[in-house]
PDB file of C-alpha atoms in Angstrom:
ATOM      1  CA  LYS A  10      19.679  -9.942  55.542  1.00  0.00           C
ATOM      2  CA  ASN A  11      23.148  -9.258  54.394  1.00  0.00           C
ATOM      3  CA  GLU A  12      25.252  -6.916  56.286  1.00  0.00           C
ATOM      4  CA  SER A  13      28.242  -5.126  54.909  1.00  0.00           C
ATOM      5  CA  ASP A  14      31.456  -4.404  56.725  1.00  0.00           C
ATOM      6  CA  ASP A  15      30.122  -1.097  58.179  1.00  0.00           C
ATOM      7  CA  GLY A  16      27.081  -2.847  59.586  1.00  0.00           C
ATOM      8  CA  ALA A  17      24.370  -1.299  57.154  1.00  0.00           C
ATOM      9  CA  ALA A  18      21.664  -3.572  55.672  1.00  0.00           C
ATOM     10  CA  ALA A  19      21.668  -4.126  51.891  1.00  0.00           C
ATOM     11  CA  VAL A  20      18.664  -2.720  50.093  1.00  0.00           C
ATOM     12  CA  VAL A  21      17.117  -4.783  47.229  1.00  0.00           C
ATOM     13  CA  VAL A  22      15.466  -2.609  44.530  1.00  0.00           C
ATOM     14  CA  ALA A  23      13.183  -4.231  42.076  1.00  0.00           C
ATOM     15  CA  LYS A  24      14.200  -3.316  38.508  1.00  0.00           C
ATOM     16  CA  SER A  25      11.326  -1.819  36.315  1.00  0.00           C
ATOM     17  CA  ARG A  26      10.277  -3.976  33.369  1.00  0.00           C
ATOM     18  CA  PHE A  27       9.759  -0.916  31.191  1.00  0.00           C
ATOM     19  CA  SER A  28      12.810   0.962  29.922  1.00  0.00           C
ATOM     20  CA  ALA A  29      12.597   4.691  28.993  1.00  0.00           C
ATOM     21  CA  ILE A  30      14.331   3.826  25.692  1.00  0.00           C
ATOM     22  CA  TRP A  31      11.035   2.360  24.327  1.00  0.00           C
ATOM     23  CA  LEU A  32       9.272   5.764  24.397  1.00  0.00           C
ATOM     24  CA  LEU A  33      10.989   6.875  21.264  1.00  0.00           C
ATOM     25  CA  PRO A  34       9.792   3.904  19.072  1.00  0.00           C
ATOM     26  CA  ILE A  35       6.331   4.096  20.549  1.00  0.00           C
ATOM     27  CA  LEU A  36       6.141   7.775  19.924  1.00  0.00           C
ATOM     28  CA  ALA A  37       7.283   7.166  16.191  1.00  0.00           C
ATOM     29  CA  VAL A  38       4.529   4.556  15.759  1.00  0.00           C
ATOM     30  CA  LEU A  39       1.964   6.911  17.100  1.00  0.00           C
ATOM     31  CA  ILE A  40       3.061   9.734  14.816  1.00  0.00           C
ATOM     32  CA  GLY A  41       3.086   7.353  11.890  1.00  0.00           C
ATOM     33  CA  ILE A  42      -0.403   6.225  12.597  1.00  0.00           C
ATOM     34  CA  GLY A  43      -1.544   9.880  12.965  1.00  0.00           C
ATOM     35  CA  MET A  44       0.026  10.759   9.582  1.00  0.00           C
ATOM     36  CA  ILE A  45      -1.731   7.783   7.873  1.00  0.00           C
ATOM     37  CA  TYR A  46      -5.017   8.721   9.308  1.00  0.00           C
ATOM     38  CA  ASN A  47      -4.659  12.373   8.320  1.00  0.00           C
ATOM     39  CA  ASP A  48      -3.743  11.391   4.758  1.00  0.00           C
ATOM     40  CA  TRP A  49      -6.788   9.050   4.539  1.00  0.00           C
ATOM     41  CA  ARG A  50      -9.161  11.684   5.996  1.00  0.00           C
ATOM     42  CA  ASN A  51      -7.933  14.334   3.576  1.00  0.00           C
ATOM     43  CA  ARG A  52      -7.961  12.131   0.474  1.00  0.00           C
ATOM     44  CA  GLY A  53     -10.214  13.241  -2.385  1.00  0.00           C
ATOM     45  CA  ILE A  54     -12.984  11.399  -4.234  1.00  0.00           C
ATOM     46  CA  GLN A  55     -11.756   9.141  -6.960  1.00  0.00           C
ATOM     47  CA  ILE A  56     -13.671   9.383 -10.306  1.00  0.00           C
ATOM     48  CA  GLN A  57     -13.036   8.104 -13.777  1.00  0.00           C
ATOM     49  CA  VAL A  58     -13.744   9.902 -17.067  1.00  0.00           C
ATOM     50  CA  ALA A  59     -13.576   8.269 -20.441  1.00  0.00           C
ATOM     51  CA  PHE A  60     -12.165  10.218 -23.429  1.00  0.00           C
ATOM     52  CA  GLN A  61     -11.372   9.211 -27.067  1.00  0.00           C
ATOM     53  CA  THR A  62      -7.775  10.595 -26.758  1.00  0.00           C
ATOM     54  CA  ALA A  63      -5.475  11.692 -24.033  1.00  0.00           C
ATOM     55  CA  GLU A  64      -4.136  14.700 -26.169  1.00  0.00           C
ATOM     56  CA  GLY A  65      -2.848  17.321 -23.866  1.00  0.00           C
ATOM     57  CA  LEU A  66      -3.478  15.352 -20.614  1.00  0.00           C
ATOM     58  CA  GLU A  67      -0.574  14.450 -18.186  1.00  0.00           C
ATOM     59  CA  ALA A  68      -0.888  12.448 -15.036  1.00  0.00           C
ATOM     60  CA  LYS A  69      -0.156  14.375 -11.854  1.00  0.00           C
ATOM     61  CA  LYS A  70      -0.032  17.668 -13.819  1.00  0.00           C
ATOM     62  CA  THR A  71      -3.473  18.193 -15.603  1.00  0.00           C
ATOM     63  CA  VAL A  72      -6.024  19.715 -13.372  1.00  0.00           C
ATOM     64  CA  LEU A  73      -9.839  19.540 -13.187  1.00  0.00           C
ATOM     65  CA  LYS A  74     -11.394  22.986 -12.998  1.00  0.00           C
ATOM     66  CA  ASN A  75     -14.800  24.724 -12.857  1.00  0.00           C
ATOM     67  CA  ARG A  76     -14.838  28.337 -13.767  1.00  0.00           C
ATOM     68  CA  ASN A  77     -11.054  28.574 -13.514  1.00  0.00           C
ATOM     69  CA  VAL A  78     -10.845  27.037 -10.025  1.00  0.00           C
ATOM     70  CA  ASP A  79      -8.859  23.976  -9.472  1.00  0.00           C
ATOM     71  CA  ILE A  80     -10.997  21.234  -7.942  1.00  0.00           C
ATOM     72  CA  GLY A  81      -9.054  18.064  -8.794  1.00  0.00           C
ATOM     73  CA  LEU A  82      -5.999  16.468 -10.302  1.00  0.00           C
ATOM     74  CA  VAL A  83      -5.546  13.744 -12.877  1.00  0.00           C
ATOM     75  CA  LYS A  84      -3.835  10.832 -11.081  1.00  0.00           C
ATOM     76  CA  LYS A  85      -3.610   8.168 -13.832  1.00  0.00           C
ATOM     77  CA  ILE A  86      -4.259   7.777 -17.619  1.00  0.00           C
ATOM     78  CA  LYS A  87      -4.706   4.331 -19.080  1.00  0.00           C
ATOM     79  CA  PHE A  88      -6.451   2.458 -21.917  1.00  0.00           C
ATOM     80  CA  SER A  89      -9.837   0.797 -21.407  1.00  0.00           C
ATOM     81  CA  GLU A  90      -9.837  -3.026 -21.444  1.00  0.00           C
ATOM     82  CA  ASP A  91     -10.830  -3.133 -25.100  1.00  0.00           C
ATOM     83  CA  LYS A  92      -8.441  -0.338 -25.933  1.00  0.00           C
ATOM     84  CA  SER A  93     -11.244   1.703 -27.609  1.00  0.00           C
ATOM     85  CA  HIS A  94     -10.859   4.798 -25.406  1.00  0.00           C
ATOM     86  CA  ILE A  95      -8.830   6.386 -22.644  1.00  0.00           C
ATOM     87  CA  LEU A  96      -9.663   6.268 -18.925  1.00  0.00           C
ATOM     88  CA  VAL A  97      -8.597   9.142 -16.807  1.00  0.00           C
ATOM     89  CA  ASP A  98      -8.501   8.628 -13.034  1.00  0.00           C
ATOM     90  CA  ILE A  99      -9.112  12.039 -11.286  1.00  0.00           C
ATOM     91  CA  GLU A 100      -8.975  12.786  -7.586  1.00  0.00           C
ATOM     92  CA  VAL A 101     -11.533  15.481  -6.807  1.00  0.00           C
ATOM     93  CA  ASP A 102     -11.444  17.505  -3.682  1.00  0.00           C
ATOM     94  CA  LYS A 103     -13.850  16.150  -0.968  1.00  0.00           C
ATOM     95  CA  SER A 104     -15.643  19.508  -0.689  1.00  0.00           C
ATOM     96  CA  MET A 105     -16.509  19.389  -4.366  1.00  0.00           C
ATOM     97  CA  ASP A 106     -18.649  16.218  -4.330  1.00  0.00           C
ATOM     98  CA  SER A 107     -21.718  18.252  -5.488  1.00  0.00           C
ATOM     99  CA  PHE A 108     -20.026  18.258  -8.964  1.00  0.00           C
ATOM    100  CA  LEU A 109     -20.182  14.497  -9.153  1.00  0.00           C
ATOM    101  CA  VAL A 110     -23.797  13.813 -10.308  1.00  0.00           C
ATOM    102  CA  GLU A 111     -24.958  11.816 -13.214  1.00  0.00           C
ATOM    103  CA  ASP A 112     -25.646  14.725 -15.647  1.00  0.00           C
ATOM    104  CA  SER A 113     -22.274  16.562 -15.106  1.00  0.00           C
ATOM    105  CA  GLU A 114     -20.318  17.093 -18.244  1.00  0.00           C
ATOM    106  CA  PHE A 115     -16.487  16.811 -18.579  1.00  0.00           C
ATOM    107  CA  TRP A 116     -14.358  18.024 -21.575  1.00  0.00           C
ATOM    108  CA  VAL A 117     -10.724  18.912 -22.311  1.00  0.00           C
ATOM    109  CA  VAL A 118      -9.993  22.583 -22.686  1.00  0.00           C
ATOM    110  CA  LYS A 119      -7.316  23.137 -25.272  1.00  0.00           C
ATOM    111  CA  PRO A 120      -6.722  25.488 -28.142  1.00  0.00           C
ATOM    112  CA  ARG A 121      -9.455  24.930 -30.810  1.00  0.00           C
ATOM    113  CA  PHE A 122      -9.810  26.695 -34.138  1.00  0.00           C
ATOM    114  CA  GLY A 123     -13.139  26.287 -35.839  1.00  0.00           C
ATOM    115  CA  ALA A 124     -16.102  28.083 -37.623  1.00  0.00           C
ATOM    116  CA  THR A 125     -17.209  29.540 -34.250  1.00  0.00           C
ATOM    117  CA  GLY A 126     -13.730  31.136 -33.618  1.00  0.00           C
ATOM    118  CA  ILE A 127     -10.727  30.487 -31.498  1.00  0.00           C
ATOM    119  CA  THR A 128     -11.320  28.953 -28.111  1.00  0.00           C
ATOM    120  CA  GLY A 129      -8.864  27.810 -25.286  1.00  0.00           C
ATOM    121  CA  ILE A 130      -6.172  30.405 -26.140  1.00  0.00           C
ATOM    122  CA  GLY A 131      -5.266  30.660 -22.446  1.00  0.00           C
ATOM    123  CA  THR A 132      -4.051  26.988 -22.458  1.00  0.00           C
ATOM    124  CA  LEU A 133      -1.097  27.817 -24.861  1.00  0.00           C
ATOM    125  CA  LEU A 134       1.002  28.815 -21.877  1.00  0.00           C
ATOM    126  CA  SER A 135      -0.648  26.900 -19.019  1.00  0.00           C
ATOM    127  CA  GLY A 136      -1.392  23.593 -20.812  1.00  0.00           C
ATOM    128  CA  ALA A 137      -4.709  21.793 -21.283  1.00  0.00           C
ATOM    129  CA  TYR A 138      -7.100  21.125 -18.449  1.00  0.00           C
ATOM    130  CA  ILE A 139     -10.341  19.242 -17.820  1.00  0.00           C
ATOM    131  CA  GLU A 140     -13.404  21.423 -17.279  1.00  0.00           C
ATOM    132  CA  VAL A 141     -16.446  20.209 -15.556  1.00  0.00           C
ATOM    133  CA  SER A 142     -20.014  21.657 -15.745  1.00  0.00           C
ATOM    134  CA  PRO A 143     -22.004  20.418 -12.717  1.00  0.00           C
ATOM    135  CA  GLY A 144     -25.311  18.762 -13.423  1.00  0.00           C
ATOM    136  CA  GLN A 145     -28.712  19.429 -11.813  1.00  0.00           C
ATOM    137  CA  SER A 146     -29.343  15.714 -10.784  1.00  0.00           C
ATOM    138  CA  ASN A 147     -29.213  14.514  -7.156  1.00  0.00           C
ATOM    139  CA  VAL A 148     -27.981  11.062  -8.276  1.00  0.00           C
ATOM    140  CA  GLU A 149     -24.251  10.630  -7.386  1.00  0.00           C
ATOM    141  CA  ARG A 150     -21.933   9.154  -9.923  1.00  0.00           C
ATOM    142  CA  PHE A 151     -18.118   8.327 -10.196  1.00  0.00           C
ATOM    143  CA  GLU A 152     -17.810   7.185 -13.829  1.00  0.00           C
ATOM    144  CA  PHE A 153     -18.375   9.633 -16.737  1.00  0.00           C
ATOM    145  CA  THR A 154     -18.021   9.842 -20.488  1.00  0.00           C
ATOM    146  CA  GLY A 155     -16.181  12.960 -21.409  1.00  0.00           C
ATOM    147  CA  LEU A 156     -17.280  15.237 -24.305  1.00  0.00           C
ATOM    148  CA  GLU A 157     -14.954  15.544 -27.249  1.00  0.00           C
ATOM    149  CA  THR A 158     -15.966  19.150 -27.777  1.00  0.00           C
ATOM    150  CA  PRO A 159     -17.070  21.746 -25.235  1.00  0.00           C
ATOM    151  CA  PRO A 160     -20.867  22.133 -24.884  1.00  0.00           C
ATOM    152  CA  VAL A 161     -22.367  25.268 -26.642  1.00  0.00           C
ATOM    153  CA  THR A 162     -23.909  26.388 -23.343  1.00  0.00           C
ATOM    154  CA  SER A 163     -23.431  25.116 -19.895  1.00  0.00           C
ATOM    155  CA  LEU A 164     -26.213  23.237 -18.066  1.00  0.00           C
ATOM    156  CA  ASN A 165     -26.636  26.140 -15.680  1.00  0.00           C
ATOM    157  CA  ALA A 166     -27.379  28.763 -18.428  1.00  0.00           C
ATOM    158  CA  ASP A 167     -30.753  30.358 -18.464  1.00  0.00           C
ATOM    159  CA  GLY A 168     -33.298  29.226 -21.057  1.00  0.00           C
ATOM    160  CA  ILE A 169     -34.709  26.000 -22.394  1.00  0.00           C
ATOM    161  CA  HIS A 170     -32.385  23.089 -22.934  1.00  0.00           C
ATOM    162  CA  LEU A 171     -33.421  20.744 -25.766  1.00  0.00           C
ATOM    163  CA  LYS A 172     -31.823  17.512 -26.860  1.00  0.00           C
ATOM    164  CA  LEU A 173     -32.706  16.398 -30.284  1.00  0.00           C
ATOM    165  CA  VAL A 174     -32.483  12.697 -31.144  1.00  0.00           C
ATOM    166  CA  SER A 175     -32.780  11.498 -34.658  1.00  0.00           C
ATOM    167  CA  ARG A 176     -31.943   8.515 -36.942  1.00  0.00           C
TER     168      ARG A 176
END
């Protein structure tokens, strides 16, 4: 024991190995991990649609719609490996996974002038977008071939749907 001049005994206090200054970096790391997890959990479903041309499409601007409701966004536009067509990568909202079945149809909605009249007039101001008509199948799919012209009727329309194949 050491005694000071006034006769009191010196008290030895063990220093803590943990400093309060480390709380801030640990908190920052935990917040970062939480943000990464939240982004991963909310990320949509990635699909790819092949078109002959990318006319009217823009990455990060063109939307995927069904009955005028946004359900996805074009993320990337690129050429196929053989450069014969365009591949459009689209992120679809997770809640819209029922649209991603093998007989779903995709086409670009843009102004068209033809024998049947004028269609897609609304896109003159808003820009082209991709429309999807959900199929009836239960088989999930993530790669599609887009139609070059809109279908005459949707797959959900009443009536008999016939597909004629000929040489």
